[in-house]
CSV table of C-alpha atoms and ligand atoms in Angstrom, one decimal:
chain,number,residue,atom,x,y,z
K,741,MET,CA,4.1,23.1,5.4
K,742,THR,CA,6.2,26.1,5.4
K,743,LYS,CA,9.0,26.8,2.9
K,744,ASN,CA,12.7,26.7,3.9
K,745,ILE,CA,13.3,30.1,5.7
K,746,LEU,CA,17.1,29.6,6.1
K,747,ASN,CA,19.4,30.5,3.3
K,748,ASP,CA,22.9,29.3,2.7
K,749,GLU,CA,24.3,32.5,4.4
K,750,ALA,CA,22.7,31.8,7.6
K,751,MET,CA,24.2,28.3,7.8
K,752,PRO,CA,26.1,27.9,11.1
K,753,LYS,CA,29.5,27.7,10.6
K,754,ARG,CA,30.7,26.1,13.9
K,755,TRP,CA,29.7,22.9,16.0
K,756,TYR,CA,28.6,23.4,19.5
K,757,ASN,CA,30.2,21.1,22.0
K,758,ILE,CA,28.2,20.5,25.2
K,759,LEU,CA,31.1,19.1,27.4
K,760,PRO,CA,32.2,22.4,29.1
K,761,ASP,CA,28.5,23.0,29.7
K,762,LEU,CA,27.4,19.6,31.3
K,763,PRO,CA,25.8,19.7,34.7
K,764,GLU,CA,29.1,17.5,35.9
K,765,LYS,CA,32.3,16.2,34.2
K,766,LEU,CA,31.6,13.5,31.9
K,767,PRO,CA,33.0,10.1,33.6
K,768,PRO,CA,35.9,9.1,31.3
K,769,PRO,CA,36.0,6.0,29.1
K,770,LEU,CA,37.7,3.3,30.5
K,771,ASN,CA,40.6,0.7,29.0
K,772,PRO,CA,38.7,-2.6,28.6
K,773,VAL,CA,41.6,-4.5,29.9
K,774,THR,CA,43.3,-2.4,32.6
K,775,LYS,CA,40.0,-0.3,33.6
K,776,GLU,CA,42.0,2.7,33.6
K,777,PRO,CA,40.9,5.9,32.1
K,778,VAL,CA,41.7,5.5,28.0
K,779,LYS,CA,44.7,8.0,27.1
K,780,PRO,CA,43.9,9.7,24.0
K,781,GLN,CA,46.9,8.2,22.3
K,782,GLU,CA,45.5,4.5,23.0
K,783,LEU,CA,42.7,5.5,20.5
K,784,GLU,CA,45.0,6.3,17.7
K,785,LYS,CA,44.6,2.7,16.4
K,786,ILE,CA,41.0,3.2,15.5
K,787,PHE,CA,40.5,6.8,15.0
K,788,PRO,CA,42.3,9.7,13.3
K,789,LYS,CA,44.2,12.4,15.8
K,790,SER,CA,41.9,15.2,14.7
K,791,LEU,CA,38.7,13.3,16.0
K,792,ILE,CA,40.3,12.1,19.1
K,793,LYS,CA,40.8,15.7,19.9
K,794,GLN,CA,37.7,16.7,19.2
K,795,GLU,CA,36.2,13.6,21.4
K,796,VAL,CA,37.9,15.1,24.4
K,797,SER,CA,37.8,18.8,23.6
K,798,GLU,CA,36.4,21.1,26.2
K,799,ASP,CA,36.3,24.0,23.7
K,800,ARG,CA,32.6,25.2,23.6
K,801,TRP,CA,32.8,25.9,19.7
K,802,ILE,CA,34.6,24.1,17.0
K,803,ARG,CA,34.7,25.6,13.5
K,804,ILE,CA,33.6,23.3,10.6
K,805,PRO,CA,36.1,23.1,7.9
K,806,ASP,CA,35.3,24.8,4.5
K,807,GLU,CA,35.3,21.4,2.6
K,808,VAL,CA,32.6,19.9,5.2
K,809,LEU,CA,30.5,23.4,4.8
K,810,GLU,CA,30.7,22.9,1.1
K,811,VAL,CA,29.2,19.3,1.2
K,812,TYR,CA,26.8,20.3,3.8
K,813,SER,CA,25.7,23.0,1.4
K,814,TYR,CA,24.3,20.1,-1.1
K,815,TYR,CA,21.5,19.5,1.4
K,816,ARG,CA,21.6,22.0,4.3
K,817,PRO,CA,20.3,24.2,5.7
K,818,THR,CA,17.3,21.6,6.0
K,819,PRO,CA,13.9,22.8,6.1
K,820,LEU,CA,11.9,23.4,9.5
K,821,TYR,CA,8.3,22.7,8.6
K,822,ARG,CA,5.2,23.6,10.7
K,823,ALA,CA,2.9,20.7,10.5
K,824,ARG,CA,-0.4,22.5,10.0
K,825,ARG,CA,-2.4,19.8,8.6
K,826,LEU,CA,-1.4,17.4,11.5
K,827,GLU,CA,-2.4,20.2,14.1
K,828,LYS,CA,-5.8,20.7,12.4
K,829,PHE,CA,-6.4,16.9,12.4
K,830,LEU,CA,-5.5,16.7,16.4
K,831,LYS,CA,-7.7,19.9,16.8
K,832,THR,CA,-4.9,21.0,18.9
K,833,LYS,CA,-4.0,24.7,20.1
K,834,ALA,CA,-0.4,23.6,20.1
K,835,LYS,CA,1.9,24.4,17.3
K,836,ILE,CA,3.9,21.5,15.9
K,837,TYR,CA,7.2,22.0,14.1
K,838,TYR,CA,9.5,19.7,12.7
K,839,LYS,CA,13.0,19.7,11.3
K,840,TYR,CA,13.4,17.5,8.3
K,841,GLU,CA,16.9,15.6,7.8
K,842,GLY,CA,15.4,13.2,5.3
K,843,VAL,CA,16.5,15.6,2.4
K,844,SER,CA,20.0,14.3,2.5
K,845,PRO,CA,21.0,12.1,-0.1
K,846,PRO,CA,21.1,9.0,2.3
K,847,GLY,CA,18.0,10.1,3.7
K,848,SER,CA,18.8,10.7,7.2
K,849,HIS,CA,20.7,12.9,9.8
K,850,LYS,CA,23.6,10.6,9.7
K,851,PRO,CA,25.7,12.0,6.7
K,852,ASN,CA,26.2,15.3,9.1
K,853,THR,CA,29.0,13.3,10.9
K,854,ALA,CA,29.9,10.8,8.1
K,855,ILE,CA,31.1,13.7,5.9
K,856,ALA,CA,33.1,15.4,8.9
K,857,GLN,CA,34.6,11.8,9.8
K,858,ALA,CA,35.6,11.0,6.2
K,859,TYR,CA,37.1,14.4,5.6
K,860,TYR,CA,39.3,14.2,8.7
K,861,ASN,CA,40.5,10.8,7.9
K,862,MET,CA,41.1,11.7,4.2
K,863,LYS,CA,43.3,14.8,5.8
K,864,GLU,CA,45.4,12.2,7.7
K,865,GLY,CA,46.1,10.2,4.8
K,866,VAL,CA,43.6,7.2,5.8
K,867,GLU,CA,42.6,5.0,2.7
K,868,THR,CA,39.8,2.8,4.2
K,869,LEU,CA,37.0,3.1,6.7
K,870,THR,CA,35.5,0.4,8.5
K,871,THR,CA,32.0,0.3,10.2
K,872,GLU,CA,29.0,-1.5,11.0
K,873,THR,CA,25.5,-1.0,10.1
K,874,GLY,CA,22.0,-2.4,11.2
K,875,ALA,CA,19.3,-1.7,8.8
K,876,GLY,CA,21.7,0.3,6.7
K,877,GLN,CA,21.2,3.9,7.4
K,878,TRP,CA,24.5,4.7,8.9
K,879,GLY,CA,26.3,2.4,6.3
K,880,SER,CA,24.8,4.2,3.5
K,881,ALA,CA,25.7,7.7,4.7
K,882,LEU,CA,29.1,6.4,5.2
K,883,ALA,CA,29.3,4.9,1.9
K,884,PHE,CA,28.3,8.3,0.6
K,885,ALA,CA,30.6,10.5,2.5
K,886,THR,CA,33.6,8.2,1.8
K,887,LYS,CA,32.9,8.2,-1.9
K,888,LEU,CA,33.0,12.1,-1.7
K,889,PHE,CA,36.4,12.2,-0.2
K,890,ASP,CA,38.0,9.0,-2.3
K,891,LEU,CA,38.3,6.8,0.4
K,892,LYS,CA,37.3,3.0,0.5
K,893,CYS,CA,34.6,1.8,2.8
K,894,LYS,CA,34.0,-1.5,4.3
K,895,VAL,CA,30.6,-2.4,6.1
K,896,TYR,CA,29.7,-4.9,8.3
K,897,MET,CA,26.0,-5.2,7.9
K,898,VAL,CA,24.0,-7.5,10.6
K,899,ARG,CA,23.1,-10.5,8.8
K,900,SER,CA,19.4,-10.7,9.3
K,901,SER,CA,19.4,-7.1,7.9
K,902,TYR,CA,21.8,-7.9,5.1
K,903,GLU,CA,19.2,-10.8,3.9
K,904,GLN,CA,16.1,-9.2,4.7
K,905,LYS,CA,16.4,-5.6,3.6
K,906,PRO,CA,18.5,-5.5,0.3
K,907,TYR,CA,17.7,-1.9,-0.8
K,908,ARG,CA,20.0,-0.2,1.7
K,909,ARG,CA,23.0,-2.9,0.8
K,910,ILE,CA,22.4,-2.1,-2.9
K,911,MET,CA,22.5,1.7,-2.1
K,912,MET,CA,25.9,1.3,-0.3
K,913,GLU,CA,27.4,-0.9,-3.2
K,914,THR,CA,26.0,1.6,-5.8
K,915,TRP,CA,28.1,4.4,-3.7
K,916,GLY,CA,30.9,1.9,-4.0
K,917,ALA,CA,31.2,0.3,-0.5
K,918,GLN,CA,32.0,-3.4,0.3
K,919,VAL,CA,29.2,-4.9,2.3
K,920,ILE,CA,29.9,-8.0,4.5
K,921,PRO,CA,27.0,-9.8,6.1
K,922,SER,CA,28.1,-10.1,9.9
K,923,PRO,CA,29.1,-12.2,11.7
K,924,SER,CA,31.6,-13.2,8.9
K,925,ASN,CA,34.5,-15.5,8.7
K,926,LEU,CA,36.8,-12.6,7.9
K,927,THR,CA,37.7,-11.7,11.5
K,928,GLU,CA,38.2,-13.5,14.8
K,929,SER,CA,35.2,-12.1,16.6
K,930,GLY,CA,33.1,-13.1,13.8
K,931,ARG,CA,34.6,-16.7,13.7
K,932,LYS,CA,34.2,-17.3,17.3
K,933,ILE,CA,30.5,-16.4,16.9
K,934,LEU,CA,29.8,-18.5,13.8
K,935,GLU,CA,31.8,-21.6,15.6
K,936,LYS,CA,29.2,-21.7,18.4
K,937,ASP,CA,26.2,-20.5,16.1
K,938,PRO,CA,26.7,-20.8,12.4
K,939,LYS,CA,23.2,-19.4,11.6
K,940,CYS,CA,23.7,-16.4,14.0
K,941,PRO,CA,21.5,-13.4,12.7
K,942,GLY,CA,24.2,-11.0,14.0
K,943,SER,CA,23.7,-8.0,15.9
K,944,LEU,CA,25.3,-4.3,15.9
K,945,GLY,CA,27.5,-5.1,19.0
K,946,ILE,CA,28.9,-8.2,16.9
K,947,ALA,CA,29.4,-6.0,13.7
K,948,ILE,CA,30.9,-3.3,15.6
K,949,SER,CA,33.6,-6.2,17.1
K,950,GLU,CA,34.2,-6.9,13.5
K,951,ALA,CA,34.7,-3.5,12.2
K,952,VAL,CA,37.3,-2.3,14.9
K,953,GLU,CA,39.0,-5.8,14.6
K,954,THR,CA,39.6,-5.1,10.9
K,955,ALA,CA,40.5,-1.5,11.4
K,956,VAL,CA,43.1,-2.4,13.9
K,957,LYS,CA,44.7,-5.3,11.8
K,958,SER,CA,44.9,-3.7,8.6
K,959,GLU,CA,47.3,-1.1,6.9
K,960,ASN,CA,45.9,2.7,6.5
K,961,THR,CA,42.5,1.7,7.9
K,962,LYS,CA,40.6,3.4,10.7
K,963,TYR,CA,37.1,2.8,12.0
K,964,SER,CA,33.9,5.1,12.0
K,965,LEU,CA,31.3,4.9,14.5
K,966,GLY,CA,27.9,6.7,13.6
K,967,SER,CA,26.6,7.5,17.1
K,968,VAL,CA,27.1,7.5,20.8
K,969,LEU,CA,30.8,9.2,20.9
K,970,ASN,CA,31.1,12.8,21.7
K,971,HIS,CA,32.7,13.7,18.2
K,972,VAL,CA,29.7,12.4,16.6
K,973,LEU,CA,27.2,14.1,18.7
K,974,LEU,CA,29.3,17.3,18.0
K,975,HIS,CA,28.9,17.1,14.3
K,976,GLN,CA,25.1,16.7,14.7
K,977,THR,CA,24.5,20.0,16.6
K,978,ILE,CA,24.5,21.6,12.9
K,979,VAL,CA,20.9,20.4,13.0
K,980,GLY,CA,19.9,22.3,16.4
K,981,LEU,CA,22.1,25.5,15.6
K,982,GLU,CA,19.8,25.9,12.4
K,983,VAL,CA,16.7,25.2,14.3
K,984,LYS,CA,17.6,28.0,16.8
K,985,LYS,CA,18.2,30.6,13.7
K,986,GLN,CA,15.1,29.3,12.0
K,987,PHE,CA,13.3,30.0,15.1
K,988,GLU,CA,14.7,33.3,15.6
K,989,ILE,CA,13.7,34.2,12.1
K,990,ILE,CA,10.1,33.5,12.5
K,991,ASP,CA,10.1,34.8,16.2
K,992,GLU,CA,9.0,31.8,17.8
K,993,LYS,CA,10.2,30.0,21.0
K,994,PRO,CA,10.1,26.0,21.6
K,995,ASP,CA,8.5,24.9,24.8
K,996,ILE,CA,8.9,20.9,24.1
K,997,MET,CA,11.8,19.5,22.0
K,998,ILE,CA,11.4,15.9,21.0
K,999,GLY,CA,13.8,13.6,19.4
K,1000,CYS,CA,14.1,9.6,19.2
K,1001,VAL,CA,17.1,8.0,20.7
K,1002,GLY,CA,19.2,4.9,19.3
K,1003,GLY,CA,22.7,6.1,20.2
K,1004,GLY,CA,21.6,9.5,20.9
K,1005,SER,CA,23.2,11.6,18.0
K,1006,ASN,CA,20.0,12.9,16.1
K,1007,PHE,CA,18.5,13.9,19.5
K,1008,ALA,CA,21.7,15.4,20.8
K,1009,GLY,CA,22.2,17.3,17.5
K,1010,PHE,CA,18.8,18.7,17.7
K,1011,CYS,CA,18.6,19.5,21.4
K,1012,TYR,CA,22.0,20.2,22.8
K,1013,PRO,CA,22.1,23.8,21.5
K,1014,PHE,CA,18.8,24.3,23.7
K,1015,VAL,CA,20.1,22.7,26.9
K,1016,LYS,CA,21.5,25.6,28.5
K,1017,ASP,CA,18.4,27.6,27.8
K,1018,ALA,CA,16.3,24.9,28.7
K,1019,GLU,CA,15.9,25.6,32.6
K,1020,LYS,CA,15.8,29.4,32.2
K,1021,GLU,CA,13.3,29.3,29.5
K,1022,ASN,CA,11.3,26.3,30.7
K,1023,ILE,CA,11.9,24.0,27.4
K,1024,LYS,CA,11.2,20.5,28.3
K,1025,LEU,CA,13.6,18.0,26.4
K,1026,LEU,CA,12.1,14.8,25.7
K,1027,ALA,CA,14.1,11.7,24.6
K,1028,VAL,CA,12.2,8.6,23.0
K,1029,GLU,CA,13.2,5.0,22.7
K,1030,PRO,CA,11.4,2.1,21.8
K,1031,LYS,CA,10.0,-0.1,24.6
K,1032,ALA,CA,11.6,-3.2,23.1
K,1033,CYS,CA,14.9,-1.7,23.7
K,1034,PRO,CA,14.7,0.5,26.8
K,1035,SER,CA,18.0,1.5,27.8
K,1036,MET,CA,17.2,5.0,29.3
K,1037,THR,CA,14.0,3.9,30.8
K,1038,LYS,CA,14.8,0.4,32.0
K,1039,GLY,CA,18.7,0.2,31.8
K,1040,ILE,CA,21.1,0.9,34.6
K,1041,TYR,CA,23.7,3.9,34.6
K,1042,GLU,CA,26.9,2.0,34.7
K,1043,TYR,CA,30.2,1.2,32.8
K,1044,ASP,CA,29.7,-1.0,29.8
K,1045,TYR,CA,31.3,-2.1,26.6
K,1046,GLY,CA,29.9,-0.5,23.3
K,1047,ASP,CA,30.4,-3.9,21.4
K,1048,THR,CA,29.4,-7.6,22.1
K,1049,ALA,CA,33.2,-9.0,22.2
K,1050,GLY,CA,34.3,-6.2,24.6
K,1051,LEU,CA,36.9,-4.5,22.3
K,1052,THR,CA,35.8,-1.0,22.8
K,1053,PRO,CA,36.4,1.3,25.8
K,1054,LEU,CA,33.9,1.1,28.8
K,1055,LEU,CA,31.6,3.9,28.7
K,1056,LYS,CA,29.5,5.0,31.4
K,1057,MET,CA,26.0,5.0,30.2
K,1058,TYR,CA,22.5,3.8,30.5
K,1059,THR,CA,22.9,0.1,29.2
K,1060,LEU,CA,20.9,-3.0,28.8
K,1061,GLY,CA,24.2,-5.1,29.0
K,1062,HIS,CA,26.3,-5.3,26.1
K,1063,ASP,CA,25.3,-9.0,25.4
K,1064,PHE,CA,21.4,-7.7,25.0
K,1065,ILE,CA,20.2,-8.8,21.6
K,1066,PRO,CA,16.8,-6.6,21.3
K,1067,PRO,CA,13.7,-7.9,19.5
K,1068,PRO,CA,13.8,-7.4,15.7
K,1069,ILE,CA,11.6,-4.3,15.6
K,1070,HIS,CA,11.4,-2.3,12.5
K,1071,ALA,CA,13.2,0.8,13.9
K,1072,GLY,CA,16.7,-0.9,13.3
K,1073,GLY,CA,18.5,2.4,14.0
K,1074,LEU,CA,17.1,2.2,17.6
K,1075,ARG,CA,18.4,-1.3,18.4
K,1076,TYR,CA,21.3,-0.3,20.5
K,1077,HIS,CA,22.0,-1.6,24.0
K,1078,GLY,CA,23.6,1.6,25.4
K,1079,CYS,CA,23.0,5.5,25.0
K,1080,ALA,CA,25.6,8.3,24.7
K,1081,PRO,CA,27.6,8.9,27.7
K,1082,SER,CA,26.5,12.7,27.7
K,1083,LEU,CA,23.0,12.1,27.0
K,1084,SER,CA,22.8,9.4,30.0
K,1085,LEU,CA,24.2,12.1,32.3
K,1086,LEU,CA,21.5,14.5,31.2
K,1087,VAL,CA,19.0,12.0,31.6
K,1088,LYS,CA,20.6,11.0,35.3
K,1089,LYS,CA,20.5,14.6,36.2
K,1090,GLY,CA,16.9,15.1,35.1
K,1091,VAL,CA,17.7,17.7,32.4
K,1092,VAL,CA,16.4,15.5,29.7
K,1093,GLU,CA,13.1,13.3,30.2
K,1094,ALA,CA,13.3,9.7,28.7
K,1095,ARG,CA,10.0,8.0,27.4
K,1096,ALA,CA,9.5,4.7,25.9
K,1097,VAL,CA,6.8,3.7,23.2
K,1098,GLY,CA,5.6,0.7,21.6
K,1099,GLN,CA,6.1,-0.4,17.9
K,1100,ARG,CA,2.2,-0.5,17.1
K,1101,GLU,CA,1.4,3.2,18.6
K,1102,VAL,CA,4.5,4.2,16.8
K,1103,PHE,CA,3.1,3.2,13.4
K,1104,ASP,CA,-0.2,4.7,14.1
K,1105,ALA,CA,1.8,7.9,14.4
K,1106,ALA,CA,3.8,7.3,11.2
K,1107,VAL,CA,0.6,6.8,8.9
K,1108,LEU,CA,-1.1,9.6,10.5
K,1109,PHE,CA,1.8,11.8,9.8
K,1110,ALA,CA,1.9,10.5,6.3
K,1111,ARG,CA,-1.7,11.1,5.8
K,1112,THR,CA,-1.5,14.7,6.9
K,1113,GLU,CA,1.9,16.0,6.2
K,1114,GLY,CA,2.6,13.7,3.2
K,1115,ILE,CA,6.4,12.4,4.1
K,1116,LEU,CA,6.5,8.6,5.1
K,1117,PRO,CA,8.7,9.0,8.4
K,1118,ALA,CA,11.5,6.3,9.1
K,1119,PRO,CA,10.4,4.0,11.8
K,1120,GLU,CA,12.9,5.7,14.1
K,1121,SER,CA,11.7,8.9,13.4
K,1122,ALA,CA,8.0,8.0,14.1
K,1123,HIS,CA,8.9,7.5,17.8
K,1124,ALA,CA,9.5,11.4,18.2
K,1125,ILE,CA,6.1,11.8,16.1
K,1126,ARG,CA,4.3,9.6,18.6
K,1127,VAL,CA,5.4,11.6,21.7
K,1128,ALA,CA,5.0,14.9,19.7
K,1129,ILE,CA,1.2,13.9,18.9
K,1130,ASP,CA,0.7,12.8,22.6
K,1131,GLU,CA,2.0,16.2,24.0
K,1132,ALA,CA,-0.2,18.1,21.2
K,1133,LEU,CA,-3.3,15.9,22.5
K,1134,LYS,CA,-2.5,17.3,25.9
K,1135,SER,CA,-2.7,20.8,24.5
K,1136,LYS,CA,-6.1,21.2,23.3
K,1137,GLU,CA,-6.5,24.5,25.0
K,1138,GLU,CA,-2.8,25.6,25.6
K,1139,GLU,CA,-0.9,27.4,23.0
K,1140,ARG,CA,2.5,25.5,23.4
K,1141,VAL,CA,5.1,25.1,20.7
K,1142,ILE,CA,6.0,21.6,20.0
K,1143,ALA,CA,9.4,20.7,18.0
K,1144,PHE,CA,10.5,17.4,16.9
K,1145,ASN,CA,13.3,16.1,14.7
K,1146,LEU,CA,12.2,13.8,11.8
K,1147,SER,CA,15.6,12.2,11.4
K,1148,GLY,CA,14.7,10.6,8.4
K,1149,HIS,CA,12.3,9.1,5.8
K,1150,GLY,CA,11.1,6.0,5.6
K,1151,TYR,CA,11.2,4.9,1.7
K,1152,PHE,CA,13.2,1.8,2.5
K,1153,ASP,CA,11.0,0.7,5.1
K,1154,LEU,CA,7.9,-0.1,3.1
K,1155,LYS,CA,7.8,-3.6,4.2
K,1156,ALA,CA,7.1,-2.5,8.0
K,1157,TYR,CA,4.5,-0.1,6.5
K,1158,ASP,CA,2.9,-3.0,4.7
K,1159,GLU,CA,2.8,-5.4,7.7
K,1160,PHE,CA,1.2,-2.5,9.8
K,1161,LEU,CA,-1.3,-1.7,7.2
K,1162,ARG,CA,-2.1,-5.4,7.0
K,1163,GLY,CA,-2.3,-5.9,10.7
K,1164,SER,CA,0.4,-8.3,11.2
K,1165,LEU,CA,2.9,-5.9,12.7
K,1166,PRO,CA,3.7,-7.4,16.3
K,1167,ASP,CA,3.7,-5.3,19.2
K,1168,THR,CA,7.1,-6.3,20.8
A,1738,PLP,C1,20.4,5.6,13.1
A,1738,PLP,C2,18.9,6.4,13.1
A,1738,PLP,C3,18.6,6.7,14.3
A,1738,PLP,C4,18.9,6.7,15.8
A,1738,PLP,O1,20.5,6.9,15.8
A,1738,PLP,P1,20.7,8.0,17.0
A,1738,PLP,O2,22.3,8.2,16.8
A,1738,PLP,O3,20.1,7.9,18.2
A,1738,PLP,O4,20.2,9.2,16.2
A,1738,PLP,C5,17.3,7.7,14.4
A,1738,PLP,N1,16.7,8.1,13.1
A,1738,PLP,C6,17.2,7.5,12.0
A,1738,PLP,C7,16.4,8.0,10.9
A,1738,PLP,C8,18.2,6.9,12.1
A,1738,PLP,O5,18.8,6.7,10.8
């Protein structure tokens, strides 16, 4: 491992918006009822004006508010490490670097946008934020961020995770959030599902429907989404902008950049600041998803809803269908039927290459990484590690520079590690 080479002074002060630099104009979100392009005002029921403005902004650079920079400085800049022991084990000539986002208090990249979203909502007088969470990474990031800006936080947590993975729920409650297992009988969307199937284990799509409905029907309450939307990906670019500076300081240039993809935010945050150089400088951008939820590699590029009930705008994206319920793999953060519209477009245009990997090969990589580099990666992040290792093994003789985003740690995922080590982890 190498020490953190970026000091506070060098921390980026602006986010990078890729919209003006996309190969073509992003297809607009459509109203779920009229199928007409959504007018920004229509979103004001669920989002604050400042975030809607960012969602549609064509400005390439957006200033990070001082209050947000202040909170970022509690854990940013995050370190860029060289994985020397992993390189040695693989007997590769490739150099492998990883950006480590697990140093944030909730343990992933997700607070980069949660902090910004909580701040803008607070500024506009919002009192409560609602959201959904699968395994709990996003919910815990928002619980943490809302506490810092004195907002209340209501989290609909997919019931199967609520029951099987108590630790992130406890973390959210410790930060003061209210956590509700979804589907619940607090919302119409939840009640409809429970009538048909009282034992429904829930899904991200259902939990989104419940959180959106609660925001629309309650006073001074807005909804917050942890991935997929333009403003979320925008906030995450702090990651890649730091990496750019860190590589400049050590006079290195990446040849391959890798990130895992659920909704696309950690991948975008890590890679978007490099997209403009990618063609010129021949940088390969690799987006990795699970074989069990293969939206980019097996889905279709089409307008679809972001949730199960069809309450959200229609987004043009790679999708497996809004009623697709992925098998219960341990990388809960990657179990989403769709993929960010901007990333979908970049995959469609061949700027980004998508790959799918299986659960067992992912845990092989996770355990090898822990045994060489020390950190137990989140199962989501281990998808990127798997492909980084595969690429390094192809570079036995070539001196390529490989960089991946270690989006979070896996210290709440020990049950998955236990199953793997005992040989009972299925390969769905
Ligand atoms: C949520 C999560 C992801 C996937 O979400 P993206 O929006 O695609 O980044 C990846 N890694 C970790 C650690 C997560 O918590």
